[in-house]
Amino acid sequence: MSKNNTKKELKLIRNSNSLEDLTTEQKMKYEIAKELGLYEQVIEKGWQSLSAKQTGKIGGMMTRRKKELQAKEHHIDPSVSKEAIRTDVDGTNDVLKFEDSPKL
């Protein structure tokens, strides 16, 4: 996200004191910041005031939640990776173990 969009979104939140006008992804980012106790710092000083570790934590949590939401929408078990699924000729999915994979 560009700095310009970030400034606009912060201004919007400061003026309305609400997350309602933000996109789903932006709302998620601010909600995670709240959970981590970083929301007030972000509102007062902006995202640039966070450390790389803090922003990485937020990004990681966002990625995990997006995957979980996607899995719910598609009725997929998020604990099974794509690499572990093989579709058989009959269309069923079988989980492969690492030991079962062909040696190249």
Short mmCIF file of N, CA, C and O in Angstrom, two decimals:
data_model
loop_
_atom_site.label_atom_id
_atom_site.label_comp_id
_atom_site.label_asym_id
_atom_site.label_seq_id
_atom_site.Cartn_x
_atom_site.Cartn_y
_atom_site.Cartn_z
N MET A 1 0.85 -1.17 0.00
CA MET A 1 0.00 0.00 0.00
C MET A 1 0.89 1.23 0.00
O MET A 1 1.88 1.29 0.71
N SER A 2 0.55 2.20 -0.80
CA SER A 2 1.38 3.40 -0.87
C SER A 2 1.19 4.26 0.37
O SER A 2 0.19 4.16 1.07
N LYS A 3 2.17 5.14 0.61
CA LYS A 3 2.08 6.02 1.77
C LYS A 3 0.86 6.93 1.67
O LYS A 3 0.24 7.24 2.67
N ASN A 4 0.53 7.36 0.46
CA ASN A 4 -0.60 8.25 0.26
C ASN A 4 -1.89 7.61 0.73
O ASN A 4 -2.69 8.24 1.42
N ASN A 5 -2.12 6.34 0.37
CA ASN A 5 -3.32 5.63 0.82
C ASN A 5 -3.32 5.45 2.32
O ASN A 5 -4.35 5.55 2.96
N THR A 6 -2.15 5.18 2.90
CA THR A 6 -2.06 5.00 4.34
C THR A 6 -2.42 6.28 5.07
O THR A 6 -3.13 6.26 6.07
N LYS A 7 -1.93 7.42 4.57
CA LYS A 7 -2.26 8.70 5.20
C LYS A 7 -3.75 8.98 5.11
O LYS A 7 -4.35 9.46 6.08
N LYS A 8 -4.35 8.66 3.96
CA LYS A 8 -5.79 8.87 3.80
C LYS A 8 -6.59 8.00 4.77
O LYS A 8 -7.56 8.45 5.37
N GLU A 9 -6.16 6.75 4.89
CA GLU A 9 -6.90 5.84 5.78
C GLU A 9 -6.77 6.27 7.23
O GLU A 9 -7.74 6.24 7.98
N LEU A 10 -5.57 6.72 7.65
CA LEU A 10 -5.39 7.20 9.02
C LEU A 10 -6.23 8.45 9.28
O LEU A 10 -6.84 8.59 10.34
N LYS A 11 -6.27 9.34 8.32
CA LYS A 11 -7.07 10.56 8.46
C LYS A 11 -8.54 10.20 8.61
O LYS A 11 -9.25 10.76 9.45
N LEU A 12 -9.01 9.26 7.81
CA LEU A 12 -10.38 8.81 7.86
C LEU A 12 -10.73 8.27 9.25
O LEU A 12 -11.77 8.60 9.82
N ILE A 13 -9.84 7.44 9.79
CA ILE A 13 -10.07 6.84 11.11
C ILE A 13 -10.04 7.89 12.21
O ILE A 13 -10.87 7.90 13.11
N ARG A 14 -9.06 8.79 12.13
CA ARG A 14 -8.96 9.84 13.16
C ARG A 14 -10.20 10.73 13.18
O ARG A 14 -10.66 11.12 14.24
N ASN A 15 -10.72 11.06 12.00
CA ASN A 15 -11.88 11.94 11.90
C ASN A 15 -13.18 11.26 12.33
O ASN A 15 -14.00 11.85 13.01
N SER A 16 -13.37 10.01 11.94
CA SER A 16 -14.63 9.33 12.23
C SER A 16 -14.56 8.44 13.45
O SER A 16 -15.57 8.01 13.96
N ASN A 17 -13.32 8.12 13.89
CA ASN A 17 -13.10 7.22 15.02
C ASN A 17 -13.78 5.87 14.78
O ASN A 17 -14.30 5.25 15.69
N SER A 18 -13.82 5.45 13.51
CA SER A 18 -14.48 4.21 13.14
C SER A 18 -13.74 3.53 12.01
O SER A 18 -13.08 4.18 11.20
N LEU A 19 -13.86 2.21 11.94
CA LEU A 19 -13.24 1.43 10.88
C LEU A 19 -14.24 1.10 9.77
O LEU A 19 -13.89 0.41 8.82
N GLU A 20 -15.45 1.61 9.88
CA GLU A 20 -16.53 1.24 8.96
C GLU A 20 -16.24 1.55 7.49
O GLU A 20 -16.64 0.81 6.62
N ASP A 21 -15.54 2.64 7.20
CA ASP A 21 -15.33 3.05 5.81
C ASP A 21 -14.11 2.40 5.16
O ASP A 21 -13.77 2.74 4.04
N LEU A 22 -13.48 1.47 5.85
CA LEU A 22 -12.28 0.82 5.33
C LEU A 22 -12.62 -0.48 4.61
O LEU A 22 -13.68 -1.05 4.81
N THR A 23 -11.68 -0.95 3.80
CA THR A 23 -11.86 -2.24 3.14
C THR A 23 -11.73 -3.35 4.19
O THR A 23 -11.23 -3.11 5.30
N THR A 24 -12.13 -4.54 3.84
CA THR A 24 -12.06 -5.68 4.75
C THR A 24 -10.61 -5.92 5.20
O THR A 24 -10.35 -6.16 6.37
N GLU A 25 -9.68 -5.82 4.25
CA GLU A 25 -8.27 -6.04 4.57
C GLU A 25 -7.74 -4.96 5.51
O GLU A 25 -7.01 -5.26 6.46
N GLN A 26 -8.12 -3.71 5.29
CA GLN A 26 -7.68 -2.63 6.17
C GLN A 26 -8.26 -2.80 7.57
O GLN A 26 -7.56 -2.60 8.56
N LYS A 27 -9.53 -3.18 7.64
CA LYS A 27 -10.16 -3.41 8.95
C LYS A 27 -9.41 -4.50 9.71
O LYS A 27 -9.15 -4.37 10.91
N MET A 28 -9.07 -5.58 9.00
CA MET A 28 -8.36 -6.69 9.62
C MET A 28 -7.03 -6.21 10.20
O MET A 28 -6.66 -6.56 11.31
N LYS A 29 -6.32 -5.38 9.44
CA LYS A 29 -5.02 -4.87 9.86
C LYS A 29 -5.16 -4.08 11.17
O LYS A 29 -4.38 -4.28 12.11
N TYR A 30 -6.16 -3.20 11.25
CA TYR A 30 -6.36 -2.40 12.45
C TYR A 30 -6.85 -3.24 13.62
O TYR A 30 -6.47 -3.02 14.77
N GLU A 31 -7.70 -4.23 13.35
CA GLU A 31 -8.17 -5.12 14.41
C GLU A 31 -7.01 -5.90 15.02
O GLU A 31 -6.94 -6.09 16.24
N ILE A 32 -6.11 -6.38 14.18
CA ILE A 32 -4.94 -7.10 14.68
C ILE A 32 -4.04 -6.16 15.48
O ILE A 32 -3.52 -6.54 16.54
N ALA A 33 -3.89 -4.93 15.01
CA ALA A 33 -3.10 -3.94 15.76
C ALA A 33 -3.72 -3.73 17.15
O ALA A 33 -2.99 -3.62 18.15
N LYS A 34 -5.06 -3.70 17.22
CA LYS A 34 -5.73 -3.57 18.52
C LYS A 34 -5.41 -4.76 19.42
O LYS A 34 -5.10 -4.60 20.60
N GLU A 35 -5.51 -5.97 18.86
CA GLU A 35 -5.24 -7.18 19.63
C GLU A 35 -3.82 -7.19 20.20
O GLU A 35 -3.58 -7.71 21.28
N LEU A 36 -2.88 -6.63 19.45
CA LEU A 36 -1.49 -6.62 19.88
C LEU A 36 -1.15 -5.39 20.73
O LEU A 36 -0.01 -5.22 21.14
N GLY A 37 -2.14 -4.54 20.98
CA GLY A 37 -1.91 -3.35 21.80
C GLY A 37 -1.17 -2.24 21.07
O GLY A 37 -0.54 -1.40 21.70
N LEU A 38 -1.25 -2.23 19.75
CA LEU A 38 -0.51 -1.25 18.94
C LEU A 38 -1.42 -0.23 18.28
O LEU A 38 -0.93 0.70 17.63
N TYR A 39 -2.71 -0.34 18.46
CA TYR A 39 -3.66 0.51 17.76
C TYR A 39 -3.46 1.99 18.06
O TYR A 39 -3.39 2.81 17.16
N GLU A 40 -3.36 2.34 19.33
CA GLU A 40 -3.21 3.75 19.72
C GLU A 40 -1.93 4.34 19.14
O GLU A 40 -1.92 5.47 18.66
N GLN A 41 -0.86 3.56 19.15
CA GLN A 41 0.41 4.03 18.59
C GLN A 41 0.26 4.30 17.09
O GLN A 41 0.74 5.32 16.59
N VAL A 42 -0.43 3.40 16.40
CA VAL A 42 -0.63 3.58 14.95
C VAL A 42 -1.47 4.81 14.67
O VAL A 42 -1.15 5.61 13.79
N ILE A 43 -2.54 5.02 15.44
CA ILE A 43 -3.42 6.16 15.23
C ILE A 43 -2.69 7.47 15.51
O ILE A 43 -2.81 8.44 14.78
N GLU A 44 -1.88 7.49 16.57
CA GLU A 44 -1.19 8.72 16.96
C GLU A 44 0.03 9.01 16.08
O GLU A 44 0.25 10.15 15.69
N LYS A 45 0.83 7.99 15.79
CA LYS A 45 2.12 8.21 15.13
C LYS A 45 2.22 7.63 13.74
O LYS A 45 3.21 7.85 13.04
N GLY A 46 1.24 6.82 13.33
CA GLY A 46 1.26 6.21 12.00
C GLY A 46 1.94 4.85 12.00
O GLY A 46 2.60 4.46 12.98
N TRP A 47 1.80 4.13 10.89
CA TRP A 47 2.35 2.79 10.76
C TRP A 47 3.88 2.80 10.80
O TRP A 47 4.50 1.83 11.23
N GLN A 48 4.49 3.89 10.34
CA GLN A 48 5.95 3.95 10.30
C GLN A 48 6.57 3.95 11.69
O GLN A 48 7.76 3.70 11.83
N SER A 49 5.76 4.17 12.72
CA SER A 49 6.29 4.17 14.09
C SER A 49 6.50 2.76 14.63
O SER A 49 7.13 2.57 15.67
N LEU A 50 5.98 1.74 13.93
CA LEU A 50 6.13 0.35 14.38
C LEU A 50 7.47 -0.21 13.94
O LEU A 50 8.01 0.17 12.91
N SER A 51 7.96 -1.15 14.71
CA SER A 51 9.22 -1.82 14.35
C SER A 51 8.94 -2.87 13.27
O SER A 51 7.78 -3.24 13.02
N ALA A 52 9.99 -3.34 12.64
CA ALA A 52 9.85 -4.38 11.63
C ALA A 52 9.24 -5.64 12.24
O ALA A 52 8.43 -6.33 11.61
N LYS A 53 9.61 -5.94 13.47
CA LYS A 53 9.07 -7.13 14.15
C LYS A 53 7.56 -7.00 14.35
O LYS A 53 6.81 -7.95 14.14
N GLN A 54 7.12 -5.81 14.74
CA GLN A 54 5.69 -5.58 14.97
C GLN A 54 4.90 -5.65 13.67
O GLN A 54 3.84 -6.28 13.62
N THR A 55 5.40 -5.01 12.61
CA THR A 55 4.68 -5.05 11.34
C THR A 55 4.71 -6.45 10.75
O THR A 55 3.73 -6.88 10.13
N GLY A 56 5.80 -7.18 10.96
CA GLY A 56 5.87 -8.56 10.50
C GLY A 56 4.85 -9.44 11.21
O GLY A 56 4.23 -10.32 10.60
N LYS A 57 4.68 -9.21 12.49
CA LYS A 57 3.69 -9.97 13.27
C LYS A 57 2.29 -9.70 12.74
O LYS A 57 1.49 -10.62 12.55
N ILE A 58 1.99 -8.44 12.47
CA ILE A 58 0.67 -8.07 11.93
C ILE A 58 0.47 -8.73 10.57
O ILE A 58 -0.57 -9.33 10.29
N GLY A 59 1.48 -8.63 9.70
CA GLY A 59 1.39 -9.23 8.37
C GLY A 59 1.20 -10.74 8.43
O GLY A 59 0.41 -11.31 7.68
N GLY A 60 1.93 -11.39 9.33
CA GLY A 60 1.80 -12.84 9.48
C GLY A 60 0.41 -13.25 9.96
O GLY A 60 -0.17 -14.22 9.46
N MET A 61 -0.12 -12.49 10.91
CA MET A 61 -1.47 -12.80 11.41
C MET A 61 -2.52 -12.55 10.33
O MET A 61 -3.49 -13.30 10.22
N MET A 62 -2.31 -11.51 9.52
CA MET A 62 -3.25 -11.23 8.43
C MET A 62 -3.25 -12.38 7.42
O MET A 62 -4.31 -12.83 6.98
N THR A 63 -2.06 -12.85 7.08
CA THR A 63 -1.94 -13.95 6.12
C THR A 63 -2.63 -15.20 6.64
O THR A 63 -3.37 -15.86 5.92
N ARG A 64 -2.42 -15.52 7.91
CA ARG A 64 -3.04 -16.69 8.51
C ARG A 64 -4.57 -16.57 8.48
O ARG A 64 -5.27 -17.52 8.13
N ARG A 65 -5.07 -15.41 8.84
CA ARG A 65 -6.53 -15.23 8.85
C ARG A 65 -7.13 -15.28 7.45
O ARG A 65 -8.22 -15.82 7.26
N LYS A 66 -6.43 -14.71 6.47
CA LYS A 66 -6.92 -14.78 5.09
C LYS A 66 -7.01 -16.22 4.62
O LYS A 66 -7.98 -16.61 3.97
N LYS A 67 -6.00 -17.02 4.96
CA LYS A 67 -6.01 -18.44 4.58
C LYS A 67 -7.16 -19.17 5.26
O LYS A 67 -7.83 -20.00 4.65
N GLU A 68 -7.39 -18.85 6.53
CA GLU A 68 -8.49 -19.49 7.25
C GLU A 68 -9.84 -19.11 6.64
O GLU A 68 -10.72 -19.95 6.49
N LEU A 69 -10.00 -17.83 6.28
CA LEU A 69 -11.25 -17.39 5.65
C LEU A 69 -11.45 -18.07 4.31
O LEU A 69 -12.56 -18.50 3.98
N GLN A 70 -10.38 -18.15 3.53
CA GLN A 70 -10.45 -18.82 2.23
C GLN A 70 -10.83 -20.28 2.39
O GLN A 70 -11.63 -20.82 1.64
N ALA A 71 -10.23 -20.93 3.38
CA ALA A 71 -10.51 -22.34 3.62
C ALA A 71 -11.97 -22.54 4.02
O ALA A 71 -12.63 -23.48 3.57
N LYS A 72 -12.51 -21.65 4.84
CA LYS A 72 -13.91 -21.75 5.23
C LYS A 72 -14.84 -21.57 4.03
O LYS A 72 -15.83 -22.27 3.89
N GLU A 73 -14.48 -20.61 3.16
CA GLU A 73 -15.30 -20.37 1.97
C GLU A 73 -15.31 -21.58 1.04
O GLU A 73 -16.30 -21.86 0.39
N HIS A 74 -14.19 -22.28 0.96
CA HIS A 74 -14.07 -23.41 0.06
C HIS A 74 -14.18 -24.76 0.78
O HIS A 74 -13.93 -25.79 0.19
N HIS A 75 -14.51 -24.72 2.07
CA HIS A 75 -14.66 -25.93 2.88
C HIS A 75 -13.41 -26.81 2.84
O HIS A 75 -13.49 -28.01 2.61
N ILE A 76 -12.26 -26.18 3.03
CA ILE A 76 -10.98 -26.89 3.01
C ILE A 76 -10.39 -26.87 4.41
O ILE A 76 -10.50 -25.87 5.12
N ASP A 77 -9.76 -27.97 4.78
CA ASP A 77 -9.07 -28.03 6.06
C ASP A 77 -7.75 -27.26 5.92
O ASP A 77 -6.87 -27.67 5.18
N PRO A 78 -7.59 -26.09 6.62
CA PRO A 78 -6.38 -25.28 6.45
C PRO A 78 -5.11 -25.95 6.96
O PRO A 78 -4.02 -25.52 6.63
N SER A 79 -5.24 -27.02 7.73
CA SER A 79 -4.05 -27.68 8.26
C SER A 79 -3.39 -28.59 7.22
O SER A 79 -2.27 -29.05 7.40
N VAL A 80 -4.09 -28.88 6.11
CA VAL A 80 -3.53 -29.72 5.06
C VAL A 80 -2.98 -28.81 3.96
O VAL A 80 -3.73 -28.03 3.37
N SER A 81 -1.70 -28.89 3.69
CA SER A 81 -1.10 -28.03 2.68
C SER A 81 -1.44 -28.51 1.27
O SER A 81 -1.77 -29.68 1.07
N LYS A 82 -1.35 -27.61 0.32
CA LYS A 82 -1.63 -27.97 -1.07
C LYS A 82 -0.66 -29.03 -1.57
O LYS A 82 -1.01 -29.88 -2.36
N GLU A 83 0.57 -28.98 -1.11
CA GLU A 83 1.58 -29.93 -1.55
C GLU A 83 1.28 -31.35 -1.07
O GLU A 83 1.75 -32.31 -1.64
N ALA A 84 0.48 -31.46 -0.03
CA ALA A 84 0.20 -32.76 0.54
C ALA A 84 -1.02 -33.43 -0.07
O ALA A 84 -1.40 -34.52 0.33
N ILE A 85 -1.66 -32.78 -1.03
CA ILE A 85 -2.88 -33.34 -1.61
C ILE A 85 -2.62 -33.82 -3.03
O ILE A 85 -2.03 -33.16 -3.83
N ARG A 86 -3.10 -35.03 -3.33
CA ARG A 86 -3.01 -35.58 -4.67
C ARG A 86 -4.42 -36.00 -5.08
O ARG A 86 -5.13 -36.63 -4.31
N THR A 87 -4.81 -35.67 -6.27
CA THR A 87 -6.12 -36.07 -6.77
C THR A 87 -5.96 -37.35 -7.57
O THR A 87 -5.20 -37.40 -8.52
N ASP A 88 -6.66 -38.38 -7.18
CA ASP A 88 -6.62 -39.66 -7.87
C ASP A 88 -7.47 -39.61 -9.13
O ASP A 88 -8.25 -38.68 -9.34
N VAL A 89 -7.36 -40.64 -9.92
CA VAL A 89 -8.14 -40.76 -11.15
C VAL A 89 -9.63 -40.71 -10.84
O VAL A 89 -10.41 -40.12 -11.57
N ASP A 90 -10.04 -41.30 -9.72
CA ASP A 90 -11.46 -41.33 -9.37
C ASP A 90 -11.94 -40.00 -8.76
O ASP A 90 -13.10 -39.87 -8.41
N GLY A 91 -11.02 -39.00 -8.62
CA GLY A 91 -11.42 -37.68 -8.14
C GLY A 91 -11.36 -37.50 -6.64
O GLY A 91 -11.71 -36.44 -6.14
N THR A 92 -10.93 -38.51 -5.91
CA THR A 92 -10.83 -38.35 -4.46
C THR A 92 -9.45 -37.80 -4.10
O THR A 92 -8.49 -37.99 -4.82
N ASN A 93 -9.39 -37.14 -2.99
CA ASN A 93 -8.12 -36.58 -2.53
C ASN A 93 -7.53 -37.45 -1.44
O ASN A 93 -8.20 -37.79 -0.48
N ASP A 94 -6.28 -37.83 -1.60
CA ASP A 94 -5.58 -38.61 -0.61
C ASP A 94 -4.40 -37.80 -0.10
O ASP A 94 -3.70 -37.16 -0.87
N VAL A 95 -4.16 -37.84 1.19
CA VAL A 95 -3.03 -37.12 1.77
C VAL A 95 -1.79 -38.00 1.64
O VAL A 95 -1.79 -39.17 2.00
N LEU A 96 -0.75 -37.41 1.10
CA LEU A 96 0.52 -38.12 0.94
C LEU A 96 1.45 -37.79 2.09
O LEU A 96 1.49 -36.66 2.55
N LYS A 97 2.18 -38.76 2.53
CA LYS A 97 3.21 -38.52 3.52
C LYS A 97 4.49 -38.20 2.77
O LYS A 97 4.68 -38.61 1.63
N PHE A 98 5.38 -37.46 3.41
CA PHE A 98 6.64 -37.08 2.79
C PHE A 98 7.39 -38.31 2.32
O PHE A 98 7.98 -38.31 1.24
N GLU A 99 7.36 -39.40 3.11
CA GLU A 99 8.09 -40.61 2.75
C GLU A 99 7.54 -41.26 1.50
O GLU A 99 8.24 -41.96 0.79
N ASP A 100 6.25 -41.04 1.22
CA ASP A 100 5.59 -41.66 0.07
C ASP A 100 5.87 -40.94 -1.24
O ASP A 100 5.56 -41.45 -2.30
N SER A 101 6.43 -39.73 -1.16
CA SER A 101 6.63 -38.96 -2.39
C SER A 101 7.73 -39.59 -3.24
O SER A 101 8.67 -40.17 -2.72
N PRO A 102 7.58 -39.49 -4.55
CA PRO A 102 8.58 -40.12 -5.44
C PRO A 102 9.94 -39.44 -5.31
O PRO A 102 10.03 -38.24 -5.12
N LYS A 103 10.97 -40.23 -5.39
CA LYS A 103 12.34 -39.71 -5.32
C LYS A 103 12.74 -39.24 -6.71
O LYS A 103 12.55 -39.95 -7.68
N LEU A 104 13.28 -38.06 -6.81
CA LEU A 104 13.69 -37.53 -8.11
C LEU A 104 15.17 -37.64 -8.31
O LEU A 104 15.96 -37.69 -7.48
#
